[in-house]
mmCIF file of C-alpha atoms in Angstrom:
data_model
loop_
_atom_site.group_PDB
_atom_site.id
_atom_site.type_symbol
_atom_site.label_atom_id
_atom_site.label_comp_id
_atom_site.label_asym_id
_atom_site.label_seq_id
_atom_site.Cartn_x
_atom_site.Cartn_y
_atom_site.Cartn_z
ATOM 1 C CA MET A 1 6.103 -17.225 14.027
ATOM 2 C CA ASN A 2 5.018 -15.607 17.240
ATOM 3 C CA ASN A 3 1.704 -13.800 17.488
ATOM 4 C CA VAL A 4 3.140 -10.293 17.942
ATOM 5 C CA ASN A 5 4.299 -10.433 14.298
ATOM 6 C CA LEU A 6 0.929 -11.337 12.795
ATOM 7 C CA VAL A 7 -1.116 -9.005 10.648
ATOM 8 C CA THR A 8 -4.533 -8.790 12.311
ATOM 9 C CA PRO A 9 -7.276 -10.703 10.444
ATOM 10 C CA LEU A 10 -10.246 -8.652 9.261
ATOM 11 C CA GLY A 11 -13.902 -9.465 9.658
ATOM 12 C CA LEU A 12 -15.084 -11.820 6.924
ATOM 13 C CA SER A 13 -17.609 -10.827 4.286
ATOM 14 C CA ASN A 14 -21.232 -11.769 4.823
ATOM 15 C CA ASP A 15 -23.134 -13.852 2.274
ATOM 16 C CA LYS A 16 -24.578 -10.797 0.506
ATOM 17 C CA GLU A 17 -21.098 -9.344 -0.049
ATOM 18 C CA LEU A 18 -19.692 -12.472 -1.683
ATOM 19 C CA ARG A 19 -19.547 -12.383 -5.485
ATOM 20 C CA THR A 20 -17.396 -15.515 -5.736
ATOM 21 C CA LEU A 21 -16.105 -18.193 -3.372
ATOM 22 C CA VAL A 22 -12.596 -18.029 -4.849
ATOM 23 C CA GLU A 23 -10.570 -14.849 -4.218
ATOM 24 C CA ASN A 24 -13.568 -12.655 -3.446
ATOM 25 C CA ARG A 25 -12.137 -9.121 -3.565
ATOM 26 C CA LYS A 26 -12.722 -5.872 -1.693
ATOM 27 C CA ALA A 27 -10.690 -2.853 -2.804
ATOM 28 C CA TYR A 28 -9.833 0.427 -1.081
ATOM 29 C CA THR A 29 -8.223 2.920 -3.470
ATOM 30 C CA MET A 30 -6.076 5.907 -2.491
ATOM 31 C CA ASN A 31 -3.782 8.302 -4.349
ATOM 32 C CA HIS A 32 -0.622 6.168 -4.293
ATOM 33 C CA CYS A 33 -1.839 2.669 -3.466
ATOM 34 C CA GLU A 34 -4.756 0.266 -3.467
ATOM 35 C CA LEU A 35 -5.477 -2.182 -0.674
ATOM 36 C CA ASN A 36 -7.122 -5.395 -1.856
ATOM 37 C CA ILE A 37 -8.570 -7.967 0.540
ATOM 38 C CA PHE A 38 -9.085 -11.460 -0.871
ATOM 39 C CA GLU A 39 -11.119 -14.290 0.690
ATOM 40 C CA THR A 40 -11.452 -17.859 -0.559
ATOM 41 C CA TYR A 41 -14.073 -20.292 0.722
ATOM 42 C CA GLU A 42 -13.448 -23.472 -1.271
ATOM 43 C CA ARG A 43 -10.489 -25.600 -2.293
ATOM 44 C CA SER A 44 -9.001 -24.435 -5.573
ATOM 45 C CA GLU A 45 -5.863 -24.865 -7.635
ATOM 46 C CA LEU A 46 -3.759 -22.750 -9.993
ATOM 47 C CA VAL A 47 -5.721 -19.533 -9.560
ATOM 48 C CA PRO A 48 -3.848 -16.749 -11.444
ATOM 49 C CA LEU A 49 -3.481 -13.225 -10.074
ATOM 50 C CA THR A 50 -1.560 -10.331 -11.688
ATOM 51 C CA PHE A 51 -1.138 -6.662 -10.760
ATOM 52 C CA SER A 52 0.250 -3.853 -12.931
ATOM 53 C CA ASP A 53 2.052 -2.369 -9.881
ATOM 54 C CA LEU A 54 4.371 -3.748 -7.232
ATOM 55 C CA VAL A 55 2.235 -5.664 -4.737
ATOM 56 C CA ILE A 56 2.988 -6.485 -1.104
ATOM 57 C CA THR A 57 0.820 -9.396 0.022
ATOM 58 C CA SER A 58 0.310 -10.570 3.615
ATOM 59 C CA MET A 59 -1.543 -13.646 4.827
ATOM 60 C CA LEU A 60 -4.207 -13.096 7.484
ATOM 61 C CA ARG A 61 -6.003 -16.470 7.686
ATOM 62 C CA GLY A 62 -5.653 -19.983 6.338
ATOM 63 C CA LYS A 63 -3.069 -21.325 3.938
ATOM 64 C CA LYS A 64 -2.067 -20.867 0.331
ATOM 65 C CA VAL A 65 0.490 -22.590 -1.832
ATOM 66 C CA MET A 66 2.142 -19.903 -3.937
ATOM 67 C CA HIS A 67 3.791 -20.504 -7.321
ATOM 68 C CA LEU A 68 6.022 -17.606 -8.332
ATOM 69 C CA PHE A 69 9.019 -16.927 -10.613
ATOM 70 C CA ASP A 70 8.909 -20.495 -12.008
ATOM 71 C CA LYS A 71 10.110 -21.744 -8.627
ATOM 72 C CA PRO A 72 8.618 -24.715 -6.732
ATOM 73 C CA GLY A 73 5.392 -23.895 -4.888
ATOM 74 C CA PHE A 74 5.787 -22.858 -1.257
ATOM 75 C CA ASP A 75 3.397 -22.745 1.696
ATOM 76 C CA TYR A 76 2.186 -19.242 2.482
ATOM 77 C CA LEU A 77 0.846 -18.751 6.018
ATOM 78 C CA PRO A 78 -0.186 -16.003 8.472
ATOM 79 C CA GLY A 79 2.832 -14.095 9.760
ATOM 80 C CA GLU A 80 4.432 -14.070 6.302
ATOM 81 C CA THR A 81 4.705 -11.508 3.509
ATOM 82 C CA VAL A 82 5.456 -11.847 -0.210
ATOM 83 C CA ILE A 83 6.386 -9.030 -2.581
ATOM 84 C CA VAL A 84 5.722 -9.390 -6.301
ATOM 85 C CA PRO A 85 7.008 -7.122 -9.117
ATOM 86 C CA PRO A 86 4.607 -5.470 -11.561
ATOM 87 C CA ASN A 87 3.022 -7.666 -14.257
ATOM 88 C CA ILE A 88 4.240 -10.936 -12.726
ATOM 89 C CA THR A 89 1.553 -13.597 -12.364
ATOM 90 C CA MET A 90 1.118 -15.377 -9.054
ATOM 91 C CA THR A 91 -0.487 -18.806 -9.365
ATOM 92 C CA ILE A 92 -2.157 -19.884 -6.145
ATOM 93 C CA ASP A 93 -3.514 -23.134 -4.663
ATOM 94 C CA PHE A 94 -5.964 -23.198 -1.752
ATOM 95 C CA PRO A 95 -5.568 -26.750 -0.377
ATOM 96 C CA GLU A 96 -7.550 -26.233 2.846
ATOM 97 C CA ALA A 97 -10.033 -23.434 2.117
ATOM 98 C CA SER A 98 -13.662 -24.030 3.096
ATOM 99 C CA VAL A 99 -16.695 -22.125 4.310
ATOM 100 C CA HIS A 100 -15.628 -22.891 7.878
ATOM 101 C CA GLN A 101 -11.920 -22.292 7.276
ATOM 102 C CA PRO A 102 -11.502 -19.593 4.613
ATOM 103 C CA SER A 103 -8.226 -18.061 3.561
ATOM 104 C CA GLN A 104 -7.812 -14.296 3.767
ATOM 105 C CA CYS A 105 -4.948 -12.115 2.588
ATOM 106 C CA THR A 106 -4.184 -8.520 1.699
ATOM 107 C CA ALA A 107 -2.549 -7.332 -1.507
ATOM 108 C CA LEU A 108 -1.237 -3.781 -1.345
ATOM 109 C CA ALA A 109 -0.534 -2.452 -4.849
ATOM 110 C CA ILE A 110 1.811 0.565 -4.810
ATOM 111 C CA ASN A 111 2.154 3.115 -7.599
ATOM 112 C CA GLN A 112 5.521 2.793 -9.360
ATOM 113 C CA GLN A 113 6.155 6.534 -9.232
ATOM 114 C CA GLU A 114 5.709 6.531 -5.451
ATOM 115 C CA ILE A 115 8.333 3.793 -5.190
ATOM 116 C CA ALA A 116 10.724 5.628 -7.538
ATOM 117 C CA ASN A 117 10.325 8.872 -5.584
ATOM 118 C CA THR A 118 11.026 7.092 -2.290
ATOM 119 C CA LEU A 119 14.163 5.397 -3.666
ATOM 120 C CA ASP A 120 15.454 8.632 -5.214
ATOM 121 C CA TYR A 121 14.959 10.513 -1.944
ATOM 122 C CA LEU A 122 16.735 7.843 0.115
ATOM 123 C CA ASN A 123 19.667 7.528 -2.280
ATOM 124 C CA GLU A 124 20.115 11.303 -2.437
ATOM 125 C CA HIS A 125 19.665 12.221 1.242
ATOM 126 C CA PHE A 126 20.358 8.978 3.157
ATOM 127 C CA PRO A 127 22.765 6.929 1.008
ATOM 128 C CA ARG A 128 23.859 3.503 2.124
ATOM 129 C CA GLU A 129 27.448 2.710 3.100
ATOM 130 C CA ASP A 130 29.977 1.386 0.598
ATOM 131 C CA LYS A 131 28.853 1.088 -3.037
ATOM 132 C CA TYR A 132 25.277 -0.096 -2.571
ATOM 133 C CA ALA A 133 22.107 1.837 -3.440
ATOM 134 C CA TRP A 134 18.666 1.557 -1.901
ATOM 135 C CA GLN A 135 16.587 -0.769 -4.062
ATOM 136 C CA LEU A 136 14.005 -3.508 -3.755
ATOM 137 C CA ASN A 137 15.488 -6.989 -4.042
ATOM 138 C CA TYR A 138 13.147 -9.438 -5.743
ATOM 139 C CA ASN A 139 15.434 -12.345 -4.853
ATOM 140 C CA GLN A 140 14.213 -11.774 -1.276
ATOM 141 C CA PHE A 141 10.488 -11.974 -2.009
ATOM 142 C CA HIS A 142 9.121 -14.242 0.758
ATOM 143 C CA PHE A 143 9.848 -13.585 4.419
ATOM 144 C CA PHE A 144 8.534 -13.774 7.968
ATOM 145 C CA ASN A 145 7.212 -10.489 9.294
ATOM 146 C CA ASN A 146 9.163 -8.780 12.001
ATOM 147 C CA TYR A 147 7.337 -6.658 14.565
ATOM 148 C CA GLU A 148 7.820 -3.354 12.743
ATOM 149 C CA LEU A 149 6.659 -4.722 9.408
ATOM 150 C CA ALA A 150 3.517 -6.297 10.873
ATOM 151 C CA GLN A 151 2.602 -3.106 12.699
ATOM 152 C CA LEU A 152 3.033 -0.977 9.558
ATOM 153 C CA ILE A 153 0.825 -3.301 7.516
ATOM 154 C CA ASN A 154 -1.787 -3.226 10.288
ATOM 155 C CA LYS A 155 -1.594 0.569 10.266
ATOM 156 C CA LEU A 156 -2.034 0.754 6.490
ATOM 157 C CA ILE A 157 -5.080 -1.507 6.702
ATOM 158 C CA ARG A 158 -6.618 0.741 9.367
ATOM 159 C CA ILE A 159 -5.932 3.852 7.282
ATOM 160 C CA SER A 160 -7.187 2.317 4.033
ATOM 161 C CA THR A 161 -10.418 0.933 5.471
ATOM 162 C CA GLY A 162 -11.107 4.035 7.591
ATOM 163 C CA ASP A 163 -12.801 7.279 6.635
ATOM 164 C CA ALA A 164 -10.312 9.912 7.838
ATOM 165 C CA LEU A 165 -10.158 12.990 5.599
ATOM 166 C CA THR A 166 -6.360 12.817 5.715
ATOM 167 C CA LYS A 167 -6.113 9.107 4.801
ATOM 168 C CA ASP A 168 -4.175 9.734 1.559
ATOM 169 C CA VAL A 169 -1.497 11.731 3.392
ATOM 170 C CA LEU A 170 -1.287 9.226 6.241
ATOM 171 C CA ALA A 171 -1.070 6.331 3.780
ATOM 172 C CA SER A 172 1.714 8.059 1.819
ATOM 173 C CA PHE A 173 3.891 8.510 4.926
ATOM 174 C CA THR A 174 3.228 4.942 6.079
ATOM 175 C CA LEU A 175 3.990 3.534 2.611
ATOM 176 C CA LYS A 176 7.413 5.176 2.649
ATOM 177 C CA GLU A 177 8.224 3.660 6.030
ATOM 178 C CA LEU A 178 6.931 0.255 4.895
ATOM 179 C CA LEU A 179 9.182 0.299 1.820
ATOM 180 C CA ILE A 180 12.179 1.276 3.961
ATOM 181 C CA ARG A 181 11.483 -1.525 6.449
ATOM 182 C CA ILE A 182 11.193 -4.071 3.659
ATOM 183 C CA MET A 183 14.474 -2.962 2.100
ATOM 184 C CA GLN A 184 16.225 -3.036 5.484
ATOM 185 C CA MET A 185 14.929 -6.555 6.071
ATOM 186 C CA GLN A 186 16.048 -7.599 2.588
ATOM 187 C CA ASN A 187 19.476 -6.039 3.136
ATOM 188 C CA LEU A 188 19.875 -7.969 6.385
ATOM 189 C CA HIS A 189 18.886 -11.276 4.766
ATOM 190 C CA GLU A 190 21.133 -10.609 1.766
ATOM 191 C CA VAL A 191 24.144 -9.859 3.961
ATOM 192 C CA LYS A 192 23.466 -12.814 6.304
ATOM 193 C CA ASP A 193 22.971 -15.268 3.448
ATOM 194 C CA ASN A 194 26.127 -14.149 1.623
ATOM 195 C CA MET A 195 28.300 -12.761 4.406
ATOM 196 C CA HIS A 196 31.434 -14.680 3.449
ATOM 197 C CA GLU A 197 31.225 -13.727 -0.235
ATOM 198 C CA LEU A 198 30.437 -10.084 0.596
ATOM 199 C CA SER A 199 32.831 -9.633 3.516
ATOM 200 C CA ALA A 200 35.683 -8.293 1.389
ATOM 201 C CA GLY A 201 33.571 -5.435 0.027
ATOM 202 C CA SER A 202 30.967 -4.826 2.736
ATOM 203 C CA ARG A 203 31.936 -3.681 6.215
ATOM 204 C CA PHE A 204 28.661 -5.001 7.665
ATOM 205 C CA ALA A 205 29.059 -8.423 6.030
ATOM 206 C CA HIS A 206 32.538 -8.565 7.584
ATOM 207 C CA VAL A 207 31.085 -7.682 11.017
ATOM 208 C CA LEU A 208 28.197 -10.172 10.730
ATOM 209 C CA GLU A 209 30.589 -12.945 9.755
ATOM 210 C CA TYR A 210 32.733 -12.159 12.799
ATOM 211 C CA ILE A 211 29.638 -12.189 15.049
ATOM 212 C CA LYS A 212 28.601 -15.570 13.648
ATOM 213 C CA LEU A 213 32.030 -17.073 14.291
ATOM 214 C CA HIS A 214 32.271 -15.643 17.836
ATOM 215 C CA LEU A 215 28.591 -15.591 18.871
ATOM 216 C CA THR A 216 29.087 -17.545 22.111
ATOM 217 C CA GLU A 217 32.026 -15.369 23.192
ATOM 218 C CA LYS A 218 32.001 -11.895 24.702
ATOM 219 C CA LEU A 219 31.374 -9.434 21.877
ATOM 220 C CA ASN A 220 32.518 -5.866 22.347
ATOM 221 C CA ILE A 221 30.723 -3.148 20.363
ATOM 222 C CA ASP A 222 33.817 -0.959 20.448
ATOM 223 C CA SER A 223 35.780 -3.749 18.758
ATOM 224 C CA LEU A 224 33.043 -4.282 16.159
ATOM 225 C CA SER A 225 33.048 -0.534 15.424
ATOM 226 C CA ARG A 226 36.792 -0.556 14.875
ATOM 227 C CA MET A 227 36.405 -3.618 12.645
ATOM 228 C CA ALA A 228 34.025 -1.565 10.493
ATOM 229 C CA PHE A 229 36.471 1.407 10.560
ATOM 230 C CA MET A 230 33.787 3.596 12.131
ATOM 231 C CA SER A 231 33.276 5.450 15.375
ATOM 232 C CA LYS A 232 30.911 3.739 17.798
ATOM 233 C CA PRO A 233 28.051 6.271 17.251
ATOM 234 C CA SER A 234 28.447 6.088 13.451
ATOM 235 C CA PHE A 235 28.558 2.286 13.562
ATOM 236 C CA PHE A 236 25.356 2.079 15.612
ATOM 237 C CA ARG A 237 23.575 4.599 13.393
ATOM 238 C CA SER A 238 24.687 3.099 10.065
ATOM 239 C CA PHE A 239 24.078 -0.522 11.130
ATOM 240 C CA LYS A 240 20.476 0.241 12.089
ATOM 241 C CA HIS A 241 19.979 2.533 9.092
ATOM 242 C CA GLU A 242 20.901 -0.190 6.608
ATOM 243 C CA LEU A 243 19.813 -3.392 8.351
ATOM 244 C CA GLY A 244 16.828 -2.171 10.400
ATOM 245 C CA ILE A 245 18.197 -3.409 13.727
ATOM 246 C CA SER A 246 20.854 -2.236 16.183
ATOM 247 C CA PRO A 247 24.033 -4.336 16.491
ATOM 248 C CA VAL A 248 23.167 -5.163 20.117
ATOM 249 C CA ASP A 249 19.665 -6.355 19.214
ATOM 250 C CA TYR A 250 21.086 -8.344 16.304
ATOM 251 C CA ILE A 251 23.484 -10.198 18.603
ATOM 252 C CA ILE A 252 20.669 -10.907 21.088
ATOM 253 C CA LYS A 253 18.397 -12.284 18.348
ATOM 254 C CA GLU A 254 21.146 -14.495 16.965
ATOM 255 C CA ARG A 255 21.895 -15.845 20.448
ATOM 256 C CA ILE A 256 18.184 -16.515 21.017
ATOM 257 C CA GLN A 257 18.074 -18.553 17.791
ATOM 258 C CA LEU A 258 21.122 -20.516 18.937
ATOM 259 C CA ALA A 259 19.574 -21.060 22.369
ATOM 260 C CA LYS A 260 16.441 -22.451 20.692
ATOM 261 C CA GLN A 261 18.598 -24.998 18.900
ATOM 262 C CA PHE A 262 20.133 -26.049 22.204
ATOM 263 C CA MET A 263 16.697 -26.241 23.878
ATOM 264 C CA ASN A 264 15.411 -28.491 21.117
ATOM 265 C CA ASN A 265 17.862 -31.065 22.463
ATOM 266 C CA PRO A 266 16.062 -32.772 25.380
ATOM 267 C CA TYR A 267 19.371 -33.260 27.193
ATOM 268 C CA ASN A 268 19.951 -29.500 27.513
ATOM 269 C CA SER A 269 18.246 -27.581 30.307
ATOM 270 C CA ILE A 270 17.112 -23.985 29.820
ATOM 271 C CA SER A 271 20.032 -22.667 31.855
ATOM 272 C CA GLU A 272 22.497 -24.766 29.854
ATOM 273 C CA ALA A 273 21.024 -23.455 26.599
ATOM 274 C CA CYS A 274 21.238 -19.911 27.944
ATOM 275 C CA PHE A 275 24.927 -20.052 28.829
ATOM 276 C CA LYS A 276 25.945 -22.154 25.801
ATOM 277 C CA ALA A 277 24.385 -19.491 23.537
ATOM 278 C CA GLY A 278 26.548 -16.737 25.019
ATOM 279 C CA PHE A 279 24.236 -15.201 27.643
ATOM 280 C CA ASN A 280 25.637 -14.739 31.129
ATOM 281 C CA ASN A 281 22.409 -14.004 33.043
ATOM 282 C CA LEU A 282 19.443 -16.380 33.097
ATOM 283 C CA ASN A 283 16.895 -13.726 34.083
ATOM 284 C CA TYR A 284 17.995 -11.439 31.266
ATOM 285 C CA PHE A 285 17.872 -14.363 28.834
ATOM 286 C CA SER A 286 14.306 -15.200 29.895
ATOM 287 C CA ARG A 287 13.117 -11.605 29.431
ATOM 288 C CA ALA A 288 14.806 -11.289 26.027
ATOM 289 C CA PHE A 289 13.436 -14.655 24.906
ATOM 290 C CA LYS A 290 9.854 -13.708 25.877
ATOM 291 C CA LYS A 291 10.130 -10.356 24.113
ATOM 292 C CA ILE A 292 11.405 -11.858 20.866
ATOM 293 C CA GLU A 293 9.587 -15.195 20.746
ATOM 294 C CA GLY A 294 6.335 -14.247 22.472
ATOM 295 C CA VAL A 295 6.599 -17.170 24.930
ATOM 296 C CA THR A 296 8.798 -17.940 27.926
ATOM 297 C CA PRO A 297 11.745 -20.324 27.530
ATOM 298 C CA SER A 298 9.950 -22.878 29.717
ATOM 299 C CA LEU A 299 6.849 -22.860 27.487
ATOM 300 C CA TYR A 300 9.025 -23.124 24.407
ATOM 301 C CA LYS A 301 10.979 -25.988 25.941
ATOM 302 C CA ALA A 302 7.707 -27.732 26.796
ATOM 303 C CA GLY A 303 6.689 -27.520 23.147
ATOM 304 C CA LEU A 304 3.872 -25.009 23.755
ATOM 305 C CA GLY A 305 5.509 -22.176 21.803
ATOM 306 C CA VAL A 306 5.404 -21.911 18.020
ATOM 307 C CA LYS A 307 8.857 -22.585 16.750
ATOM 308 C CA GLY A 308 9.862 -20.082 14.072
#
């Protein structure tokens, strides 16, 4: 996970502010949400945590092992977000927490009516293509932040912990955008993970499957638009509306991921990885790689970049 997609850590509590060394909590309450900041300073296991509202949690420091939905525990690290439905208990291990290396995370609890109002508004005024409605998908509950998601969470933290007279209004607008971004990210993962099964009934699944099969070839947006039975402007607009990314940026990101696989092979040079992945200009590839991964291809190839 590259650093541009991290939620910024907050200053730690001083000794006088600590009421417990395990999940010490600060809360900032607004009209439609409550921001909770948790810090843990000693190793602990199976610590339960439940909210009565939907909660969006983001790691800021350290490491947790999260147990959720009766699934095997998974590592939870900075640069990642987990969403949890109301009244579902998270059980958390802190295998590395200490006074010198505490864990820190946020838990943003959102009022259910605010979520319902946002979904109703989207489905009425900005419906999705085909037969699908806007909704939160709890099968997609753990994911890496993208840039937009990290910046929105950072913004909500600034609003919640600040003292602006308009903080409730600002938080409400930002919450709506955050929910939309999460649903777009979930839609993209859902379509990518099930593109073959969905391709018969979803025009975007059909397009993504075609892109996957022809990623290293020349891809023409006009052809992809026709494949989706849409005009080029409508295709661009609807693709980004539902999946949170333009079709051009999606192709670039997929080619970057493929190039990383090629670069992980010591026998492939950077230029070979570039052209094998479908790029036709090394300078453009280098700029795109740095923008997306946060490091240059040469630093990544040398093993100095964080491989996500």
